[in-house]
JSON list of C-alpha atoms in Angstrom, two decimals:
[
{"chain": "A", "resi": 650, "resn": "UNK", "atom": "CA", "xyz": [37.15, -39.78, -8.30]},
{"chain": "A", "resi": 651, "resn": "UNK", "atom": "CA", "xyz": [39.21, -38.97, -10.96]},
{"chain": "A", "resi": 652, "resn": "UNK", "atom": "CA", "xyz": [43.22, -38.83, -10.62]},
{"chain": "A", "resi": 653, "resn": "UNK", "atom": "CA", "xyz": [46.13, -37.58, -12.72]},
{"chain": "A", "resi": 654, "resn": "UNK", "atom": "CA", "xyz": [48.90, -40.18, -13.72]},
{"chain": "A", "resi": 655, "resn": "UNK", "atom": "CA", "xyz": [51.04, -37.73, -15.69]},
{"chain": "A", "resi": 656, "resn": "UNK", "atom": "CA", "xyz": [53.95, -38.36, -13.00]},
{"chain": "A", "resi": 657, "resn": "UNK", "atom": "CA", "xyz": [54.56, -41.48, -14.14]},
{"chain": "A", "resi": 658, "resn": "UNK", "atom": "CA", "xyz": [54.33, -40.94, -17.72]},
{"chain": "A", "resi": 659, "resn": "UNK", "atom": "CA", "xyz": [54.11, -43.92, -19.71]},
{"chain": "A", "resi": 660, "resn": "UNK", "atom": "CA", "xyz": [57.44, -45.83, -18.61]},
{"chain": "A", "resi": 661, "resn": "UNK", "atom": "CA", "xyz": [56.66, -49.56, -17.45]},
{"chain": "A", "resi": 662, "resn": "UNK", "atom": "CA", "xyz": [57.40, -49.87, -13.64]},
{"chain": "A", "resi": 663, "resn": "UNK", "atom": "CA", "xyz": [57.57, -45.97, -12.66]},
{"chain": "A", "resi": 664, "resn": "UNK", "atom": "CA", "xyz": [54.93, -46.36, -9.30]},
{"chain": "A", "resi": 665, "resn": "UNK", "atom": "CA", "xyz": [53.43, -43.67, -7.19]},
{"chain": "A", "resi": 666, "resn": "UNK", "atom": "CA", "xyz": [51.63, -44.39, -4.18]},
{"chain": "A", "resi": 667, "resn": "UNK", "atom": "CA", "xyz": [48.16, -41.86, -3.02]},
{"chain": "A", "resi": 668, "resn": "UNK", "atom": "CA", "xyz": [46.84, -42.37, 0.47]},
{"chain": "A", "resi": 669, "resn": "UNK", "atom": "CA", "xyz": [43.99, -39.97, 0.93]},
{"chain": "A", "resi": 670, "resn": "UNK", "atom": "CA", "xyz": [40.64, -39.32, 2.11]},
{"chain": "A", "resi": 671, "resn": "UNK", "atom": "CA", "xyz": [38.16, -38.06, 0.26]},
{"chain": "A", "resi": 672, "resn": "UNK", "atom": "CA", "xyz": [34.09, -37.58, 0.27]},
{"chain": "A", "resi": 673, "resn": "UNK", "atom": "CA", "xyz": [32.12, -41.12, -0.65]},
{"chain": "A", "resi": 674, "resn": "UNK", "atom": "CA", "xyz": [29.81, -41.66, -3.64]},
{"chain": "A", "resi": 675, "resn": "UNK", "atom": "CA", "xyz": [26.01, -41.57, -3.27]},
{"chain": "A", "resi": 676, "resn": "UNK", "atom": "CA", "xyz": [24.37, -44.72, -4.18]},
{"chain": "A", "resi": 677, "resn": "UNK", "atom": "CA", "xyz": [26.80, -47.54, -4.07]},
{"chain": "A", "resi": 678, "resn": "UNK", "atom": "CA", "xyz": [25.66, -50.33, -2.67]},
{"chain": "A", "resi": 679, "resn": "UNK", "atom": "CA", "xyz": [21.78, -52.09, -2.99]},
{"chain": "A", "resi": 680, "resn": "UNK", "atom": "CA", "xyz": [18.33, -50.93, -1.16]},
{"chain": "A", "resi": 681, "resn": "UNK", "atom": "CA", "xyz": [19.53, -52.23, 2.10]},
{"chain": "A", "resi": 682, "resn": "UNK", "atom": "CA", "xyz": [22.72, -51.47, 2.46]},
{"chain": "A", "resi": 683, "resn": "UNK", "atom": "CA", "xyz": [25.86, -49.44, 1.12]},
{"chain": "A", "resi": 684, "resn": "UNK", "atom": "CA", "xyz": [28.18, -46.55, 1.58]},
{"chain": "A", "resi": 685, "resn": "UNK", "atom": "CA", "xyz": [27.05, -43.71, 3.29]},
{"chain": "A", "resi": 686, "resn": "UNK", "atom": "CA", "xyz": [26.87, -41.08, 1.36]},
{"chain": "A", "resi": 687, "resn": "UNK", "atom": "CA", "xyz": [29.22, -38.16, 1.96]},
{"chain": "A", "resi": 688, "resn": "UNK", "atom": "CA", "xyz": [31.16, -39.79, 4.71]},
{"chain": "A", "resi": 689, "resn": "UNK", "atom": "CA", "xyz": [34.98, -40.37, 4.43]},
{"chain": "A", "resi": 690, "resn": "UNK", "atom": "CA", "xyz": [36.57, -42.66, 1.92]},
{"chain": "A", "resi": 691, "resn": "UNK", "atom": "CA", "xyz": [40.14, -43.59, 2.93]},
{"chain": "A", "resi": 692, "resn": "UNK", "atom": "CA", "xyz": [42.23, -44.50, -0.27]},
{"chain": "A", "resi": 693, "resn": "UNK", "atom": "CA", "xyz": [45.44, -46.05, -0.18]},
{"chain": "A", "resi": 694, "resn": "UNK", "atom": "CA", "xyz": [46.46, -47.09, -3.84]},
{"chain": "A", "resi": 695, "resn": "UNK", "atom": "CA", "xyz": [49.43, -47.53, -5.68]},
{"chain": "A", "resi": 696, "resn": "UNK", "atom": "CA", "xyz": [49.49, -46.74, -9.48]},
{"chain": "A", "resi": 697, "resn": "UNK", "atom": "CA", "xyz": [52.26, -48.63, -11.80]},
{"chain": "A", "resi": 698, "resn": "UNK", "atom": "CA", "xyz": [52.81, -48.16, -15.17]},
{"chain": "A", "resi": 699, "resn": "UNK", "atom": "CA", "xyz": [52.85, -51.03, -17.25]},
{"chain": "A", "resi": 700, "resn": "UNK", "atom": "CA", "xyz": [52.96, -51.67, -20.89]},
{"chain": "A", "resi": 701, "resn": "UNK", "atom": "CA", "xyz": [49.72, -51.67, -21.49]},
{"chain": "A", "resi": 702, "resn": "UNK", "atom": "CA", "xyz": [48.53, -49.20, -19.07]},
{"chain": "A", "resi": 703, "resn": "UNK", "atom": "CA", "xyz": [48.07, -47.75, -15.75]},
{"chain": "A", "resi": 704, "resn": "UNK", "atom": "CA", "xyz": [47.66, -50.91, -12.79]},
{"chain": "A", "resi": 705, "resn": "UNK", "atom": "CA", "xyz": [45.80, -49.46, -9.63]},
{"chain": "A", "resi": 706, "resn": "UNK", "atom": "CA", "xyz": [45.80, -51.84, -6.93]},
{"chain": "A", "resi": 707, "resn": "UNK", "atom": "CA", "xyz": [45.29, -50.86, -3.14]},
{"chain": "A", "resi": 708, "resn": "UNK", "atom": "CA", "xyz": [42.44, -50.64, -0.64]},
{"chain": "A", "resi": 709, "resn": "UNK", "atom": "CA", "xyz": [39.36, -48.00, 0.01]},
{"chain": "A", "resi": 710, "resn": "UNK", "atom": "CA", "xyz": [38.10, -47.58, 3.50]},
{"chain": "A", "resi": 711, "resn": "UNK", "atom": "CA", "xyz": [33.91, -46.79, 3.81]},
{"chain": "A", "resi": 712, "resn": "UNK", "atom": "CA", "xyz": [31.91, -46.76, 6.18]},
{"chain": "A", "resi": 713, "resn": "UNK", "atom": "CA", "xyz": [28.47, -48.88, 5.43]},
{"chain": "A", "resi": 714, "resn": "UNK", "atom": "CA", "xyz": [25.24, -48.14, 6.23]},
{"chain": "A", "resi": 715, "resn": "UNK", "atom": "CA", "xyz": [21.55, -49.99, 5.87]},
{"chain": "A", "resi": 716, "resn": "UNK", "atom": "CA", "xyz": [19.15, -51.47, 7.60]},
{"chain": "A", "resi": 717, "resn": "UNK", "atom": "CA", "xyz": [18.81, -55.46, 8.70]},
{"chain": "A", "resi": 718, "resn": "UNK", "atom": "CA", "xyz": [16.89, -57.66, 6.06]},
{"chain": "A", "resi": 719, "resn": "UNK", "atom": "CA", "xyz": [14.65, -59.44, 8.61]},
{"chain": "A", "resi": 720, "resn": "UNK", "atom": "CA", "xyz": [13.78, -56.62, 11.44]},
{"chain": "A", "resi": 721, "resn": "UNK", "atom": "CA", "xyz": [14.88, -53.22, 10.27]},
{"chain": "A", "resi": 722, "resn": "UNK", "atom": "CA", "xyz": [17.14, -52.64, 12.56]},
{"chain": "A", "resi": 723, "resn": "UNK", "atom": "CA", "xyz": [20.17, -50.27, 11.44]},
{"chain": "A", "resi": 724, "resn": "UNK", "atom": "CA", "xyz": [23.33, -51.61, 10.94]},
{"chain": "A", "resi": 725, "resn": "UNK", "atom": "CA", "xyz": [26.75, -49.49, 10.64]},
{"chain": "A", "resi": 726, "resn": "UNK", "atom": "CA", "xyz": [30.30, -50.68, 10.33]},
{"chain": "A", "resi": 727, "resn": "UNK", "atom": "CA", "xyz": [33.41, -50.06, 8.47]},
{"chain": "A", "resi": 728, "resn": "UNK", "atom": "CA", "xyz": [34.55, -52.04, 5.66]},
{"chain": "A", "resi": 729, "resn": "UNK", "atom": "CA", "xyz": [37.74, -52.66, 2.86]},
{"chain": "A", "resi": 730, "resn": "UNK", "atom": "CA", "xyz": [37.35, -53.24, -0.06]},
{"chain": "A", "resi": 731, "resn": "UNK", "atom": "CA", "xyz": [40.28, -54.37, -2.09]},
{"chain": "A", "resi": 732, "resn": "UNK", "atom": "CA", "xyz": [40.74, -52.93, -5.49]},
{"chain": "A", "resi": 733, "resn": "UNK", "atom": "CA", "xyz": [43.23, -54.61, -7.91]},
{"chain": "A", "resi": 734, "resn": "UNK", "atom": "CA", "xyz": [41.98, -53.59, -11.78]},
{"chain": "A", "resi": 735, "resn": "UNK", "atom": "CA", "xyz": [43.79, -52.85, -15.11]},
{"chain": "A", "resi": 736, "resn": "UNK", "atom": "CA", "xyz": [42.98, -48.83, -16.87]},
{"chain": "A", "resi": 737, "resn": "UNK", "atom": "CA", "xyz": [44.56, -49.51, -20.25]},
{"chain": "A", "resi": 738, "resn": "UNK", "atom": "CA", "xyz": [46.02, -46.70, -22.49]},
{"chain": "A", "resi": 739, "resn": "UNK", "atom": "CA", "xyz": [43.59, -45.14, -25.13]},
{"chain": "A", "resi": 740, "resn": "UNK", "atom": "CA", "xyz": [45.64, -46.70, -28.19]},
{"chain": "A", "resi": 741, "resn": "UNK", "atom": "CA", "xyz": [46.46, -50.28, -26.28]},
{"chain": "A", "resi": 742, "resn": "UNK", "atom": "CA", "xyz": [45.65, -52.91, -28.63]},
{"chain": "A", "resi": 743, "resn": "UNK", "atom": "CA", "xyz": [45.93, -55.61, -26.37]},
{"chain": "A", "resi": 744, "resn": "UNK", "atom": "CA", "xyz": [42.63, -55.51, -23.86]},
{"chain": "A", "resi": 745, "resn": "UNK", "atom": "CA", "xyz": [39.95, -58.19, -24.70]},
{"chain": "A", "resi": 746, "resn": "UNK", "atom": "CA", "xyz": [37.51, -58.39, -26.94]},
{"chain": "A", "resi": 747, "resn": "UNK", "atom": "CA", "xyz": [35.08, -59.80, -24.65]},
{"chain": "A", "resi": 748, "resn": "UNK", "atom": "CA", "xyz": [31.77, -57.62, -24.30]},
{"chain": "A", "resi": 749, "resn": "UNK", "atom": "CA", "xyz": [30.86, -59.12, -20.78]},
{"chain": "A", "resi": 750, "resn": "UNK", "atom": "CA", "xyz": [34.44, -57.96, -19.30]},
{"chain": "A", "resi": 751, "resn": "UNK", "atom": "CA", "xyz": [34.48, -54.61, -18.03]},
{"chain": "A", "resi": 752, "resn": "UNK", "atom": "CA", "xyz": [37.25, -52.21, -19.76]},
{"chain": "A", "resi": 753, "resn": "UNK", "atom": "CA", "xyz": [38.77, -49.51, -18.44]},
{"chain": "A", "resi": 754, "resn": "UNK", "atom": "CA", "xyz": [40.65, -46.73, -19.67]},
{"chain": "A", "resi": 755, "resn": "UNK", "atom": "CA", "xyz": [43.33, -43.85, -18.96]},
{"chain": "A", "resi": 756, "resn": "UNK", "atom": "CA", "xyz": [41.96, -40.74, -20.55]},
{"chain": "A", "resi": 757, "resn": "UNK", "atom": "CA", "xyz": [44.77, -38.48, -21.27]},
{"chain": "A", "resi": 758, "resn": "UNK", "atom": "CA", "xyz": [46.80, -38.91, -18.32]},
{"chain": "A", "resi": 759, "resn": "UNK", "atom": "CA", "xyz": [43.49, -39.22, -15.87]},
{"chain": "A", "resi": 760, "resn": "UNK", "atom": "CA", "xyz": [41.75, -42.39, -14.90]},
{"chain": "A", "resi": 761, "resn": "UNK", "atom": "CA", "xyz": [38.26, -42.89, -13.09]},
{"chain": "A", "resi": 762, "resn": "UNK", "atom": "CA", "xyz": [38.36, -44.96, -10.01]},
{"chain": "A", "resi": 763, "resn": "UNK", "atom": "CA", "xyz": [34.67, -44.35, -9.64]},
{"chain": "A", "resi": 764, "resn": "UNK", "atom": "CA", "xyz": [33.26, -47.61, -11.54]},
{"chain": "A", "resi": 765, "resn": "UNK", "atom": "CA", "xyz": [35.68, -49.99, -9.75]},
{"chain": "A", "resi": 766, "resn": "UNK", "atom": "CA", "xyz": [35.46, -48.71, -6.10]},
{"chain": "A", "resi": 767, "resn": "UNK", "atom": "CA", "xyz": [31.52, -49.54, -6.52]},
{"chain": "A", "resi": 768, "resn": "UNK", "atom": "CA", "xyz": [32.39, -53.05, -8.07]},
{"chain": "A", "resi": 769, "resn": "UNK", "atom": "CA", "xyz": [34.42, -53.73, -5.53]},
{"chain": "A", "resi": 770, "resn": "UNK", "atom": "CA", "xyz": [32.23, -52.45, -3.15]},
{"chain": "A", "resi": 771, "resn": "UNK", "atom": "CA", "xyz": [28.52, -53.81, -4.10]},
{"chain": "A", "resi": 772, "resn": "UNK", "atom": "CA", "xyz": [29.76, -57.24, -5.28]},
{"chain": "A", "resi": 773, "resn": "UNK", "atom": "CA", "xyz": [31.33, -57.65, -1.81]},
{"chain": "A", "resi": 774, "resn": "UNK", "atom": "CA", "xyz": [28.32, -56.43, -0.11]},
{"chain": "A", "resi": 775, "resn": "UNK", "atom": "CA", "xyz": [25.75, -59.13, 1.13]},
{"chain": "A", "resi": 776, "resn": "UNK", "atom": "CA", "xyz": [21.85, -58.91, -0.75]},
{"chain": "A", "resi": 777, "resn": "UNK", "atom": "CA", "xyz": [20.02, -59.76, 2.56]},
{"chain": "A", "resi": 778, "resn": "UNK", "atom": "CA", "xyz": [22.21, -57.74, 5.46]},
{"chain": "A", "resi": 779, "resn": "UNK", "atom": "CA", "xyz": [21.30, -58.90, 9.15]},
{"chain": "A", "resi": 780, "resn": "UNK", "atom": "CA", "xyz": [22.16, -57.06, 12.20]},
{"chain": "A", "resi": 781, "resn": "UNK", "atom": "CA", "xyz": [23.11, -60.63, 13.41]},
{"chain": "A", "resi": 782, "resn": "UNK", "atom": "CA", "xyz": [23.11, -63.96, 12.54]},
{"chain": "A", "resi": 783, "resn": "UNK", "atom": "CA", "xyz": [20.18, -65.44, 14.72]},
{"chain": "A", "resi": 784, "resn": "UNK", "atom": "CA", "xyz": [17.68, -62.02, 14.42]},
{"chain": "A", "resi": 785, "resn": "UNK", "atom": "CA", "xyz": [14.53, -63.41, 14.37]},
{"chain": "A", "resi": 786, "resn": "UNK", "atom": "CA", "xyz": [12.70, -60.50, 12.50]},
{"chain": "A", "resi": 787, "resn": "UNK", "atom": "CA", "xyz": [9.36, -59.18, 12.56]},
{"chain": "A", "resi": 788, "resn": "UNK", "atom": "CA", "xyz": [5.94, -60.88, 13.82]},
{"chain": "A", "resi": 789, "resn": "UNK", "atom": "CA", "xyz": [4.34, -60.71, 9.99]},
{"chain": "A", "resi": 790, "resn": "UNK", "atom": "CA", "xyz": [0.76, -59.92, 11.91]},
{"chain": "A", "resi": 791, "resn": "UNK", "atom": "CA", "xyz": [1.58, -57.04, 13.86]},
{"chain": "A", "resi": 792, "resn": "UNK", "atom": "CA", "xyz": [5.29, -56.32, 12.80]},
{"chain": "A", "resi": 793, "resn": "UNK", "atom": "CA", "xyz": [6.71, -56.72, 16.38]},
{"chain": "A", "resi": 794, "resn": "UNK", "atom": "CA", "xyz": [10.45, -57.07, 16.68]},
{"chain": "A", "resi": 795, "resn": "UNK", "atom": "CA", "xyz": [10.80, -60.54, 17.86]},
{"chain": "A", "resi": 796, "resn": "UNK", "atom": "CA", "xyz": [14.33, -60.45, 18.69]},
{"chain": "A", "resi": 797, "resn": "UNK", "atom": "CA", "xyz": [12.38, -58.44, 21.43]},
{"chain": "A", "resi": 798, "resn": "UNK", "atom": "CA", "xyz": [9.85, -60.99, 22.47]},
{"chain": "A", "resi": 799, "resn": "UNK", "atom": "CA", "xyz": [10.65, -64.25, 21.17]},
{"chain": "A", "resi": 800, "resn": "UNK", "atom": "CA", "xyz": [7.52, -66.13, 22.24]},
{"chain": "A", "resi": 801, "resn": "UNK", "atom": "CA", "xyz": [5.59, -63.48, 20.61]},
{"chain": "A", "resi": 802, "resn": "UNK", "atom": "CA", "xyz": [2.45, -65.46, 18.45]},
{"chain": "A", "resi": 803, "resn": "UNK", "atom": "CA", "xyz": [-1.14, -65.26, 17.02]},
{"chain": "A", "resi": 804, "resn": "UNK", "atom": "CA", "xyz": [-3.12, -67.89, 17.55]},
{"chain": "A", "resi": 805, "resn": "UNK", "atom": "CA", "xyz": [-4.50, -67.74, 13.21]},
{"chain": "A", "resi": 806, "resn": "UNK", "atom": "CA", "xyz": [-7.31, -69.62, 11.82]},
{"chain": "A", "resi": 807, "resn": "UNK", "atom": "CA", "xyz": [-6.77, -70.94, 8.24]},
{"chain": "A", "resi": 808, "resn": "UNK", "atom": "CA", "xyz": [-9.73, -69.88, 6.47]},
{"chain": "A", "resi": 809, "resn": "UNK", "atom": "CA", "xyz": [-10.68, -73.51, 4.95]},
{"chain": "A", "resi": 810, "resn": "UNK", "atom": "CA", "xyz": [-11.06, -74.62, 8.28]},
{"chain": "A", "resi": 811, "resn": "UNK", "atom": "CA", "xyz": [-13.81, -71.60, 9.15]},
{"chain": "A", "resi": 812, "resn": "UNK", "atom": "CA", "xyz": [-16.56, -74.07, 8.52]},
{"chain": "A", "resi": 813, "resn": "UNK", "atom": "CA", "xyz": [-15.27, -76.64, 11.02]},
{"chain": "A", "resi": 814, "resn": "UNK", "atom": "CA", "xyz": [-14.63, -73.97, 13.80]},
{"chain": "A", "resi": 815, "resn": "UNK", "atom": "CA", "xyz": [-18.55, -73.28, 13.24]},
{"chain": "A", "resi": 816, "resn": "UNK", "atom": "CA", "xyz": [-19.84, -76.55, 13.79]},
{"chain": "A", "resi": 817, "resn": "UNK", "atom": "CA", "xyz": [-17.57, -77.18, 16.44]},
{"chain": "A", "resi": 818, "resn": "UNK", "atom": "CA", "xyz": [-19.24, -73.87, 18.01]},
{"chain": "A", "resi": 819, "resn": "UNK", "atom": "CA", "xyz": [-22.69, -75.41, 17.23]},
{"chain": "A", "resi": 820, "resn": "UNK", "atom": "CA", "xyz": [-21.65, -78.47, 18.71]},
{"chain": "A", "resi": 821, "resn": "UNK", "atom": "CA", "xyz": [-20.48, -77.19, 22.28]},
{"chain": "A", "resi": 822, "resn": "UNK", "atom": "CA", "xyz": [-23.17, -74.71, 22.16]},
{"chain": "A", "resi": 823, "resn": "UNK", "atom": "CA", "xyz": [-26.11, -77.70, 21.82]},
{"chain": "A", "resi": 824, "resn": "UNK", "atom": "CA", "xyz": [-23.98, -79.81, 24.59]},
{"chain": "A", "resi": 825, "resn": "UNK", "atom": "CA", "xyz": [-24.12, -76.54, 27.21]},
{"chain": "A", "resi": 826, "resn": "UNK", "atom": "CA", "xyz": [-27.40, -76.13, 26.30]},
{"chain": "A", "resi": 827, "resn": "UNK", "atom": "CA", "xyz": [-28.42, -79.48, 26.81]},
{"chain": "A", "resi": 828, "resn": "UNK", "atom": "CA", "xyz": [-26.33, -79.87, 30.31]},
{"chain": "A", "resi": 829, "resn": "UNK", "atom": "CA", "xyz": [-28.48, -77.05, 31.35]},
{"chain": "A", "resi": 830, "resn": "UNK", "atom": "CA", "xyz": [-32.24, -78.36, 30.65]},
{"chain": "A", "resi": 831, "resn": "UNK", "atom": "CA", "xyz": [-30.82, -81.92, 32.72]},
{"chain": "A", "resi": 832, "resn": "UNK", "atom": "CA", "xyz": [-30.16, -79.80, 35.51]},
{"chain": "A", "resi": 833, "resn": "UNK", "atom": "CA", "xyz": [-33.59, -77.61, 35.24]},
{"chain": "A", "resi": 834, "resn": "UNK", "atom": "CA", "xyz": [-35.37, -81.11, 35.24]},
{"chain": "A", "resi": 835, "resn": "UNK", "atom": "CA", "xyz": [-33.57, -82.52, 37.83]},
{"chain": "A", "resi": 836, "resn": "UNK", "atom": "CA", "xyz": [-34.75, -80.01, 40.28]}
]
């Protein structure tokens, strides 16, 4: 998404203004969740020259896509993300010298929204999506949606108690057993 700024030349507060739609990224967003590729992307941005470069503030429009974090479900809605971010001219002296801030740069007269749409958009994006707040997920025995069937359960024996659940076998075993030969000698 790359865009000319050679309209406003390099005179401090000459502003254009681009509302436009064009085709979404693949891959931004995380495993779960992001933009859906292809699909529209609605821009509306204003670019102002500045001193020290080109400012690009404005909104873009997606439409997300994933899956819900606890039962798969999908999960489709639009969102905005708000983009606000500095592209500094090629000679500017004054951007920082600070590794772990991302720079960004007019190129000629042509700047890249690419890197900060999918800032905006991942950082805003949550790491576990849910279709809604109180989805109960899958049954981790059989994977059965239990927003479906909430008193779905498996009645599970914790292996260290195996042993027990043996004698107690061997226990009412011996007691049926011995209820039995009573009643044989009572007759």
């Amino acid at each position: 998404m790359v865009f000319s700024t050679r309209e406003l030349g390099r005179s401090p507060g000459s502003m254009k203004t681009l509302k436009e739609q064009v085709p979404a990224p693949t891959d931004v967003g995380n495993a779960l969740i992001g933009i859906r590729g292809g699909s529209e992307l609605d821009l509306d941005l204003r670019f102002e020259a500045v001193h020290e470069g080109i400012l690009v503030s404005g909104t873009a429009t997606a439409q997300i896509a994933g899956e819900c974090g606890r039962c798969l479900e999908p999960i489709e809605y639009d969102f905005e993300a708000d983009i606000q971010e500095l592209f500094y001219y090629e000679e500017s002296e004054e951007f920082e010298d600070d590794d772990d801030v991302d720079q960004y740069w007019v190129v000629g007269d042509l700047i890249d929204i690419d890197p900060v749409l999918r800032s905006a958009v991942v950082t805003a994006l949550p790491f576990q999506p849910v279709c809604r707040e109180d989805c109960l997920g899958l049954c981790s025995e059989c994977g059965i949606s239990l927003n479906e069937d909430p008193q779905h359960d498996h009645e599970i024996l914790d292996p260290r108690w195996a042993a027990l659940a043996q004698l107690s076998d061997i226990v009412a075993e011996d007691a049926t057993n011995d209820k039995t030969s009573d009643k044989r000698e009572e007759k």
